[in-house]
Coordinates of C-alpha atoms in Angstrom, one line a residue:
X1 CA 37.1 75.0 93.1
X2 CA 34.7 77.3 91.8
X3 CA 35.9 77.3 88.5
X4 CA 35.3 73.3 88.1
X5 CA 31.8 74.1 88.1
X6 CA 31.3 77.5 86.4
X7 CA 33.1 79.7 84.0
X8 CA 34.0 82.9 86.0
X9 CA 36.9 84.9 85.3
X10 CA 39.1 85.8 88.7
X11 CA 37.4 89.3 89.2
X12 CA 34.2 87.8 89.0
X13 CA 34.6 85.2 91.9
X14 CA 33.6 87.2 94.6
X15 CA 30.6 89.3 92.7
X16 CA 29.3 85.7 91.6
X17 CA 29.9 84.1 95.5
X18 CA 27.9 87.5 96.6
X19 CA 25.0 86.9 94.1
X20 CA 25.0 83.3 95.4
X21 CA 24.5 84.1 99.0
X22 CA 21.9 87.0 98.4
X23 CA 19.6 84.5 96.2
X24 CA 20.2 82.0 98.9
X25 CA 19.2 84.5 101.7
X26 CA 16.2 86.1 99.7
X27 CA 14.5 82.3 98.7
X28 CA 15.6 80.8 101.4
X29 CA 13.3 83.3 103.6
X30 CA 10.6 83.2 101.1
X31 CA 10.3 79.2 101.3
X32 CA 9.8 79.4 105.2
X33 CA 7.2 81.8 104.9
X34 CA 5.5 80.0 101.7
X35 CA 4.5 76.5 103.7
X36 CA 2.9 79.2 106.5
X37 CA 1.0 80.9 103.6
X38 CA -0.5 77.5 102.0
X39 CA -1.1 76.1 104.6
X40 CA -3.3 79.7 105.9
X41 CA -4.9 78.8 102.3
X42 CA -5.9 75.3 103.0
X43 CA -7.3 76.0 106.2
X44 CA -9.5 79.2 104.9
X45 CA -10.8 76.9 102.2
X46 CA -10.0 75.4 98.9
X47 CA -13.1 77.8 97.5
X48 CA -11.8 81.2 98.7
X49 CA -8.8 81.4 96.7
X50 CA -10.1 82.7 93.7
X51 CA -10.8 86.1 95.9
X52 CA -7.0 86.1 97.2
X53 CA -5.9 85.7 94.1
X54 CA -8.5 88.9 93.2
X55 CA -7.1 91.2 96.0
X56 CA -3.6 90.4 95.3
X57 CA -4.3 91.5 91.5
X58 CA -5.4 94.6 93.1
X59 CA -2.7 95.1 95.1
X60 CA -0.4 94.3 92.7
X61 CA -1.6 97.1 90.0
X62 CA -1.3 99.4 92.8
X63 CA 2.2 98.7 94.2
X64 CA 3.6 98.4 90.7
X65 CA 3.3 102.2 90.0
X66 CA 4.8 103.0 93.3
X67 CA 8.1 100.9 92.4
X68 CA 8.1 102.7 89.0
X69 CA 8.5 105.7 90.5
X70 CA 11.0 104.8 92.8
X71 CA 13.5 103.8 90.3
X72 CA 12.6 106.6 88.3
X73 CA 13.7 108.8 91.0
X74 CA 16.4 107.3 93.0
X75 CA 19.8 104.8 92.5
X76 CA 19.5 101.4 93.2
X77 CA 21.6 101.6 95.7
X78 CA 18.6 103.5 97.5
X79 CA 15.9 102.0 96.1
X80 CA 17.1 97.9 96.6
X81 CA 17.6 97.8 100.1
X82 CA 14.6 100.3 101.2
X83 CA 11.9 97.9 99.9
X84 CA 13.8 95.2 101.5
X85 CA 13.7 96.7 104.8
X86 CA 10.1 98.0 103.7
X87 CA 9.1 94.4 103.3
X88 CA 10.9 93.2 106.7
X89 CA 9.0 95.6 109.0
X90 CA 5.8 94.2 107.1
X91 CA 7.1 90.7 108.5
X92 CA 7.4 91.6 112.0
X93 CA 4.0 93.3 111.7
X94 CA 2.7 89.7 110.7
X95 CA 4.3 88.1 113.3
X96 CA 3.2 90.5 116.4
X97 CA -0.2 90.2 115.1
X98 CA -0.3 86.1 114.6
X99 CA 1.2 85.9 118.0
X100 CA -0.9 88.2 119.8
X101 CA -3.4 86.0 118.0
X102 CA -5.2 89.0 116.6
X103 CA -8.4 88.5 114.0
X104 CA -6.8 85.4 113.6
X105 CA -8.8 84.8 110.2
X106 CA -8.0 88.8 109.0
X107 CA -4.2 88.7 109.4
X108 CA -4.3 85.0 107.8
X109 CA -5.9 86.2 104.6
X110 CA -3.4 89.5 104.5
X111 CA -0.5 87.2 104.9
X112 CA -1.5 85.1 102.3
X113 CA -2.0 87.7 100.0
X114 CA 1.1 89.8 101.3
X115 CA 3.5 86.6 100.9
X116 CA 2.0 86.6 97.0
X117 CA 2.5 90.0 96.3
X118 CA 6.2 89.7 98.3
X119 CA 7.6 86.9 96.5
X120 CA 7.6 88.3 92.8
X121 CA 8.5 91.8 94.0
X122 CA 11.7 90.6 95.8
X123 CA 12.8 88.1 92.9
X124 CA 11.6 90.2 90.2
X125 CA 13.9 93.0 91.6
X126 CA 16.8 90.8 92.3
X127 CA 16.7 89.9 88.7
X128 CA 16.9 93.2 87.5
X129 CA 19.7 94.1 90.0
X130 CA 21.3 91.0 88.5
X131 CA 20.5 92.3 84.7
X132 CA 22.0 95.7 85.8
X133 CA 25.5 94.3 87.6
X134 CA 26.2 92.0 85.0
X135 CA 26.8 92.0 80.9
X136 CA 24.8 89.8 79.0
X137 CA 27.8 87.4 78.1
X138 CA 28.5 87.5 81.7
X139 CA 24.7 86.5 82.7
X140 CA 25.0 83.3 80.4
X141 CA 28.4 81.9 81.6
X142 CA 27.4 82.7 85.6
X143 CA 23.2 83.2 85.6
X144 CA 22.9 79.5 86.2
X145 CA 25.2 79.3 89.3
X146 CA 23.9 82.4 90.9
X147 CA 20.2 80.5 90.5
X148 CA 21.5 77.7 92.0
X149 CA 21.9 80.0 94.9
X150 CA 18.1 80.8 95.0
X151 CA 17.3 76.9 94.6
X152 CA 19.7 76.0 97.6
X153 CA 17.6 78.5 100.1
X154 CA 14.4 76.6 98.3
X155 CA 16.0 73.9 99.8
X156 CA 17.0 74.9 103.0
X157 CA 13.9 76.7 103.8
X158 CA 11.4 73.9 103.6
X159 CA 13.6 71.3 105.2
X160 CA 13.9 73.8 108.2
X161 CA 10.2 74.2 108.1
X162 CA 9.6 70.3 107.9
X163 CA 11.2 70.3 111.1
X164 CA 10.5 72.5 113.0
X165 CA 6.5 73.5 112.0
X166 CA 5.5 71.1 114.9
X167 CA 8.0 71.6 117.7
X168 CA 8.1 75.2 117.1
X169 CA 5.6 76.3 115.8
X170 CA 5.3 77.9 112.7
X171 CA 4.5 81.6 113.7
X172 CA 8.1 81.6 115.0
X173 CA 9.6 81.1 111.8
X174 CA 8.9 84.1 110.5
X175 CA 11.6 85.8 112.5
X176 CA 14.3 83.7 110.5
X177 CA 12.7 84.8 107.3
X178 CA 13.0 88.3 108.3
X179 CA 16.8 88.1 109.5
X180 CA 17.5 86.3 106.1
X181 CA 15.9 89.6 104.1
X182 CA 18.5 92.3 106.1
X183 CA 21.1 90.1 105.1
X184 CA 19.9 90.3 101.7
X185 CA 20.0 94.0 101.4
X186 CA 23.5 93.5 102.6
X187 CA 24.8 92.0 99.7
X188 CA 23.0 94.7 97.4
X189 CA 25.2 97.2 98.8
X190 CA 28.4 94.9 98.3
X191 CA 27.5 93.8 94.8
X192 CA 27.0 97.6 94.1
X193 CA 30.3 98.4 95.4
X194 CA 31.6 95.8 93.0
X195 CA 30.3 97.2 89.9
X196 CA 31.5 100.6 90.1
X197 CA 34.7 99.2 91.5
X198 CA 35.9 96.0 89.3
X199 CA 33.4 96.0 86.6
X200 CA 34.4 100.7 86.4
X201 CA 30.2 100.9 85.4
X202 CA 29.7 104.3 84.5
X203 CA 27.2 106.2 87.4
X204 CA 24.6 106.3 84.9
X205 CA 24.1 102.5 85.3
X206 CA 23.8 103.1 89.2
X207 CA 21.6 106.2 88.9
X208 CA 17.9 107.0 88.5
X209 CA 16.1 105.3 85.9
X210 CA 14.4 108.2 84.9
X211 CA 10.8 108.0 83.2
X212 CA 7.1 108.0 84.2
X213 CA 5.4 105.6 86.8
X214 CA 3.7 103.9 84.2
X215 CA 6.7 103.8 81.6
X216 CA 6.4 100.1 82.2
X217 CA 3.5 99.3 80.5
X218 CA 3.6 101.8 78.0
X219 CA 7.3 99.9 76.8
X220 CA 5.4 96.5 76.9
X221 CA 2.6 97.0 74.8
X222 CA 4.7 98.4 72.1
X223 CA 7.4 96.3 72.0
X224 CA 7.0 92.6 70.2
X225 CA 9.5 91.2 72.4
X226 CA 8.6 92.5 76.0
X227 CA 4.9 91.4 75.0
X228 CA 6.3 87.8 74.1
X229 CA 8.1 87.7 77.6
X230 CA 4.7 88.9 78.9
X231 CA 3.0 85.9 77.2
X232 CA 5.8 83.4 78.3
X233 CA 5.0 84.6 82.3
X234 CA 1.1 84.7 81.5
X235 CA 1.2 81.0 80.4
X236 CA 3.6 79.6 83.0
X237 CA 1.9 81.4 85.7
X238 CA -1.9 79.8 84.6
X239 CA -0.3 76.2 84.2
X240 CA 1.2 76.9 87.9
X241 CA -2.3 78.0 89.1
X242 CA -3.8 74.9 87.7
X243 CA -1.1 72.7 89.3
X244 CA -1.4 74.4 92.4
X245 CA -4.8 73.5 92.8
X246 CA -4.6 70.2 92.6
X247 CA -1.9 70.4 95.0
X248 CA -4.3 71.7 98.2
X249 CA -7.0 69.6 97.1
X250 CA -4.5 66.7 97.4
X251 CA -3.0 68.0 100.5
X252 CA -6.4 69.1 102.4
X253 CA -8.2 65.1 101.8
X254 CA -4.8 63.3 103.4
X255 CA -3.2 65.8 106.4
X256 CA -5.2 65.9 109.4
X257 CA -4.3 69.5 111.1
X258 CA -1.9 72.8 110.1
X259 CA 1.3 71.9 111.4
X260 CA 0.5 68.8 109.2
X261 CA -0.4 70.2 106.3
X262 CA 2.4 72.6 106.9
X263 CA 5.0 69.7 106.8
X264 CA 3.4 68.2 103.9
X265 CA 3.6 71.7 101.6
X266 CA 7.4 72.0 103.0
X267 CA 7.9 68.8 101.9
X268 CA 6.9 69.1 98.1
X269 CA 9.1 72.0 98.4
X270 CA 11.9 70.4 99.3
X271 CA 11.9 67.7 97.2
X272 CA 11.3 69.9 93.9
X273 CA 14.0 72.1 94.7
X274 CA 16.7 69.1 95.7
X275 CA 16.1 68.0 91.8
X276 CA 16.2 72.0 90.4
X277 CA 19.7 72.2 92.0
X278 CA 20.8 68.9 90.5
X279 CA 20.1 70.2 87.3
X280 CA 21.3 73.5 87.6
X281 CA 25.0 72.5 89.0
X282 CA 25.1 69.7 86.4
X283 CA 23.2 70.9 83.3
X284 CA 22.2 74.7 83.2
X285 CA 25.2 76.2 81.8
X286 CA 26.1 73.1 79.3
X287 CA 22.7 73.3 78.0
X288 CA 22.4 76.9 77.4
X289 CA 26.3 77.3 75.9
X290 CA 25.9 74.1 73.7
X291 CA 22.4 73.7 73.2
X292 CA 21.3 77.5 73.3
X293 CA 18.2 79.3 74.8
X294 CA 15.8 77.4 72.6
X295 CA 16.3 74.0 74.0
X296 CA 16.6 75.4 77.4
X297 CA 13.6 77.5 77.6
X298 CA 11.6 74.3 75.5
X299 CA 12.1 71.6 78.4
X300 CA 9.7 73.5 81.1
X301 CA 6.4 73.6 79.0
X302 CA 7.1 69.9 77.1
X303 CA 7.3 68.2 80.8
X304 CA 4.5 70.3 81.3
X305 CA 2.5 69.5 78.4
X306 CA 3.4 65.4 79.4
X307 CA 2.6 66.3 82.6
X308 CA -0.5 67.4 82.3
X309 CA -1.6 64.3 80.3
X310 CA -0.3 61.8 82.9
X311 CA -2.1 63.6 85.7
X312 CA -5.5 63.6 84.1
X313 CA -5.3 59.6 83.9
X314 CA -3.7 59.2 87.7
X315 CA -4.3 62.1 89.7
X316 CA -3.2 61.4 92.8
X317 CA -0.4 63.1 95.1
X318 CA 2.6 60.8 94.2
X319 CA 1.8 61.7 90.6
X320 CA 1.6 64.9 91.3
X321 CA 4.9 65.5 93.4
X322 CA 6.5 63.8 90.5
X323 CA 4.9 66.4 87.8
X324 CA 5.6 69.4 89.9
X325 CA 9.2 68.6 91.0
X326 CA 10.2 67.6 87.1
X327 CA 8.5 70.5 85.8
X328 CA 9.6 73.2 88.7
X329 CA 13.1 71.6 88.2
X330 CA 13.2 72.7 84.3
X331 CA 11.8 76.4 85.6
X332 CA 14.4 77.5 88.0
X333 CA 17.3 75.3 86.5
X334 CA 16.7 76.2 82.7
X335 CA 13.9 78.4 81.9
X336 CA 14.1 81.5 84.3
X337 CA 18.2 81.6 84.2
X338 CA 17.3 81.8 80.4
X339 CA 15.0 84.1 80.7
X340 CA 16.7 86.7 83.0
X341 CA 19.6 87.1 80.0
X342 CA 16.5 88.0 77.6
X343 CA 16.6 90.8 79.9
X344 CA 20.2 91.9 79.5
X345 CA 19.5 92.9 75.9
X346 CA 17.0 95.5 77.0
X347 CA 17.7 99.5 78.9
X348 CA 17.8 100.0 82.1
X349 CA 14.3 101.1 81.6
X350 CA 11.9 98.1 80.4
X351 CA 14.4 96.1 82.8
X352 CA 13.5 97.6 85.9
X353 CA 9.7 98.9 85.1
X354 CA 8.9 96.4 82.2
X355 CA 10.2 93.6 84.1
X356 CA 8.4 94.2 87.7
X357 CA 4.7 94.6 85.7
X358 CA 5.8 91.4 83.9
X359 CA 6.8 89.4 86.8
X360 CA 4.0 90.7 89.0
X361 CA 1.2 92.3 87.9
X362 CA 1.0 90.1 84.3
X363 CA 1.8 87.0 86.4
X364 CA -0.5 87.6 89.3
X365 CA -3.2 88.7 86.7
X366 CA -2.7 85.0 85.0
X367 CA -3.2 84.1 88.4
X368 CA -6.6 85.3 89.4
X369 CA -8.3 84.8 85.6
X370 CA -6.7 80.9 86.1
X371 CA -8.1 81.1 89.6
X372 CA -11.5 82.1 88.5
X373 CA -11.5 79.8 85.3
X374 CA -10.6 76.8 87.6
X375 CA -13.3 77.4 90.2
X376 CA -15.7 77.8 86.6
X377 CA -14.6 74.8 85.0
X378 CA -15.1 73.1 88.6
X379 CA -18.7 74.9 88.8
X380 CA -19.3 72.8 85.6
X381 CA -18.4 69.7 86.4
X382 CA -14.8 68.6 85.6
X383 CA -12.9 67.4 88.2
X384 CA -9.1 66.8 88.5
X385 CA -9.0 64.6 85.0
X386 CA -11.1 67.2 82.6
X387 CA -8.4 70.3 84.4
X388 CA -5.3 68.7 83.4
X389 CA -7.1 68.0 80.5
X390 CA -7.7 71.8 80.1
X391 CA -4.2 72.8 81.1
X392 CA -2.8 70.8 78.1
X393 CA -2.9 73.3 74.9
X394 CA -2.2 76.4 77.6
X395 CA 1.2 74.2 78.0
X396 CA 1.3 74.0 73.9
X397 CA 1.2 77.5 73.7
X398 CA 3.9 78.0 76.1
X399 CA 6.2 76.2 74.3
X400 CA 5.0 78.1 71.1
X401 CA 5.7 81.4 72.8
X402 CA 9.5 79.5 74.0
X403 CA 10.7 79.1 70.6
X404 CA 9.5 82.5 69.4
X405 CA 11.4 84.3 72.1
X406 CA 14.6 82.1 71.4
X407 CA 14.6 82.9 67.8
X408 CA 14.4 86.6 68.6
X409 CA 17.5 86.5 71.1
X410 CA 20.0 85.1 68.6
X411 CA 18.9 87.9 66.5
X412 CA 19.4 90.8 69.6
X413 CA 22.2 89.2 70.5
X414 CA 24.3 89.6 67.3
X415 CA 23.8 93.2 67.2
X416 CA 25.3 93.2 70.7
X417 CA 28.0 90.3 70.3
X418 CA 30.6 92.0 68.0
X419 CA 31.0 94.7 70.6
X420 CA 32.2 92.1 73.1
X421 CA 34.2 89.1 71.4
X422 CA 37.3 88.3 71.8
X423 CA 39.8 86.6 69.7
X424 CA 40.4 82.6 70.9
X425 CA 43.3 80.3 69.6
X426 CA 42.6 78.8 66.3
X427 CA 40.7 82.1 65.0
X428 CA 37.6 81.8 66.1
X429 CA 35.4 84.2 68.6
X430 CA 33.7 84.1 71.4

């Protein structure tokens, strides 16, 4: 059955159904804590944000290092499931002290800039794990389904939240989050055992990274192409921020208390994430095999660039939901998948340490200077219309910075492609 959909080989079934259900477990616990954390947002005030976003910078540049010198130290085996498990104790923390109902307004700001720093740590990893299990012409026949898995738990999650934030109460629903992370760190070990087992890795590939803490940055500034995926995550991450705030300005004038707003967050979820799985069971792998990483990394910034321009001439919330599911739809189906083979062509090195400052301190640094330059441009004047407006050529550049990276793949790829073809009927190679 599996086969009809994706193009796995037999000993790759199993691997590919584990990937599936770790994404599933890992986003699917992230969306029932991310409706929690906006809604904690909304109710602190629209004007705060640009300080969260400040604080998690900070934090970010400071648990960044620490990561770094993990992986330099220990396998991944060690290292994978221990900042899991770090990260689940951190939960139950949040929930004994939003239950005992302790400096309610505190623990609601640490949440909320916890639950930022947590959600690019866990994925960012999980990407690299995925980068280090599988080869890179493995990653473009099977990356797509395994994302599919993440979208799934993005759909899942905020369905569960939608009904059960009001009965329930939201604070509960952190313990499900937190039973979804150990499983999680499950499947790391399983997929681990799988690549020294089926796919005979060497131990180097499961051992220490080696290098210094801050080996990370020192490979991205002088390499062209990790500074090109640092631009790609820059740009998407300020067009988010600017999306974003429309979102909880919209939200905050029409729901009338938290479990509301709550609901209404969870819904925009789910319905962006139902269309990302359409497109990624249907389209992802046809457009990356036939069309190439071009075309697929192009679609997210030219719906955001449209977008953009519809918004400033109707911006209101149906609009909106349309804008953010069509444009988070291309993300997770076609641009990220794309992405995460960019970083099959790189070591063990800049994929473990290059990739985690990329993914979260470059992205939540996009985030705060967006943040800032929002609440400035607001300061000013311009209201919804003049910041879609503003967010136009950031989406131009994007695409720019898309085709670049594209180009400079084919050209990586053929110096690792002759190692790995095969003959096919008829003569020709794949």
């Amino acid at each position: 059955m599996l086969k009809r959909f994706v193009d796995v080989r037999d000993e790759e079934v199993g691997a590919v159904l584990g990937a599936f259900v770790y994404f599933f477990t890992l986003m699917c616990g992230y969306a029932i804590l991310r409706p929690i954390r906006n809604e904690m947002g909304t109710a602190g005030d629209v004007k705060h944000l640009p300080w969260l976003f400040t604080v998690t910078f900070v934090v970010m540049l400071l648990a960044v290092p620490a990561f770094s010198a993990l992986v330099a130290r220990y396998p991944r085996r060690v290292v994978v499931p221990r900042v899991y498990r770090f990260f689940l104790v951190n939960l139950l923390v949040f929930f004994a002290l939003l239950k005992w109902g302790v400096a309610k307004e505190g623990v609601a700001r640490a949440f909320y800039v916890w639950l930022s720093v947590y959600n690019l740590f866990v994925v960012s990893i999980f990407w690299s794990f995925m980068a280090d299990v599988f080869a890179s012409d493995q990653g473009k026949r099977l990356f797509g389904f395994i994302a599919a898995g993440g979208t799934t738990g993005m759909i899942v999650g905020p369905f569960l939240v939608g009904r059960l934030a009001e009965p329930v109460g939201p604070v509960n629903l952190i313990l499900v989050s937190a039973v979804m992370l150990e499983v999680s760190a499950q499947c790391v070990r399983r997929l681990g055992h799988w690549a020294r087992d089926v796919q005979h890795q060497p131990a180097t590939r499961e051992g220490p990274v080696g290098g210094g803490m801050l080996a990370g940055l020192r490979l991205l500034v002088t390499s062209p192409f990790l500074l090109a995926l640092g631009l790609q995550v820059l740009l998407y991450a300020a067009t988010s921020t600017f999306l974003y705030y429309q979102e909880v300005q919209l939200v905050a004038s029409l729901a009338k208390d938290a479990a509301a707003r709550t609901a209404a967050f969870a819904d925009i979820d789910f319905w962006v994430q139902v269309l990302t799985l359409g497109i990624q069971t249907l389209v992802t792998g046809r457009v990356i095999s036939r069309l190439g990483l071009g075309v697929a990394m192009a679609v997210a910034p030219v719906l955001t660039l449209i977008g953009f321009g519809v918004l400033a001439f109707a911006p209101v919330l149906t609009v909106l939901i349309g804008v953010k599911s069509l444009r988070g739809a291309s993300h997770y189906a076609l641009e990220r998948p794309s992405r995460e083979i960019l970083f099959t062509t790189v070591d063990r090195e800049a994929r473990y340490k290059s990739k985690s400052f990329i993914d979260t301190v470059v992205y939540r640094g996009s985030d705060t200077l967006s943040a800032w330059l929002q609440g400035g441009l607001t300061a000013l004047g311009l209201g919804m219309t003049g910041l879609s407006l503003a967010a136009v050529p950031v989406a131009a550049l994007w695409l720019a910075v898309a085709l670049y990276l594209a180009r400079q793949q084919r050209t990586r790829a053929a110096e690792v492609i002759p190692q790995t073809q095969t003959t096919l009927p008829g003569g020709t190679t794949a």
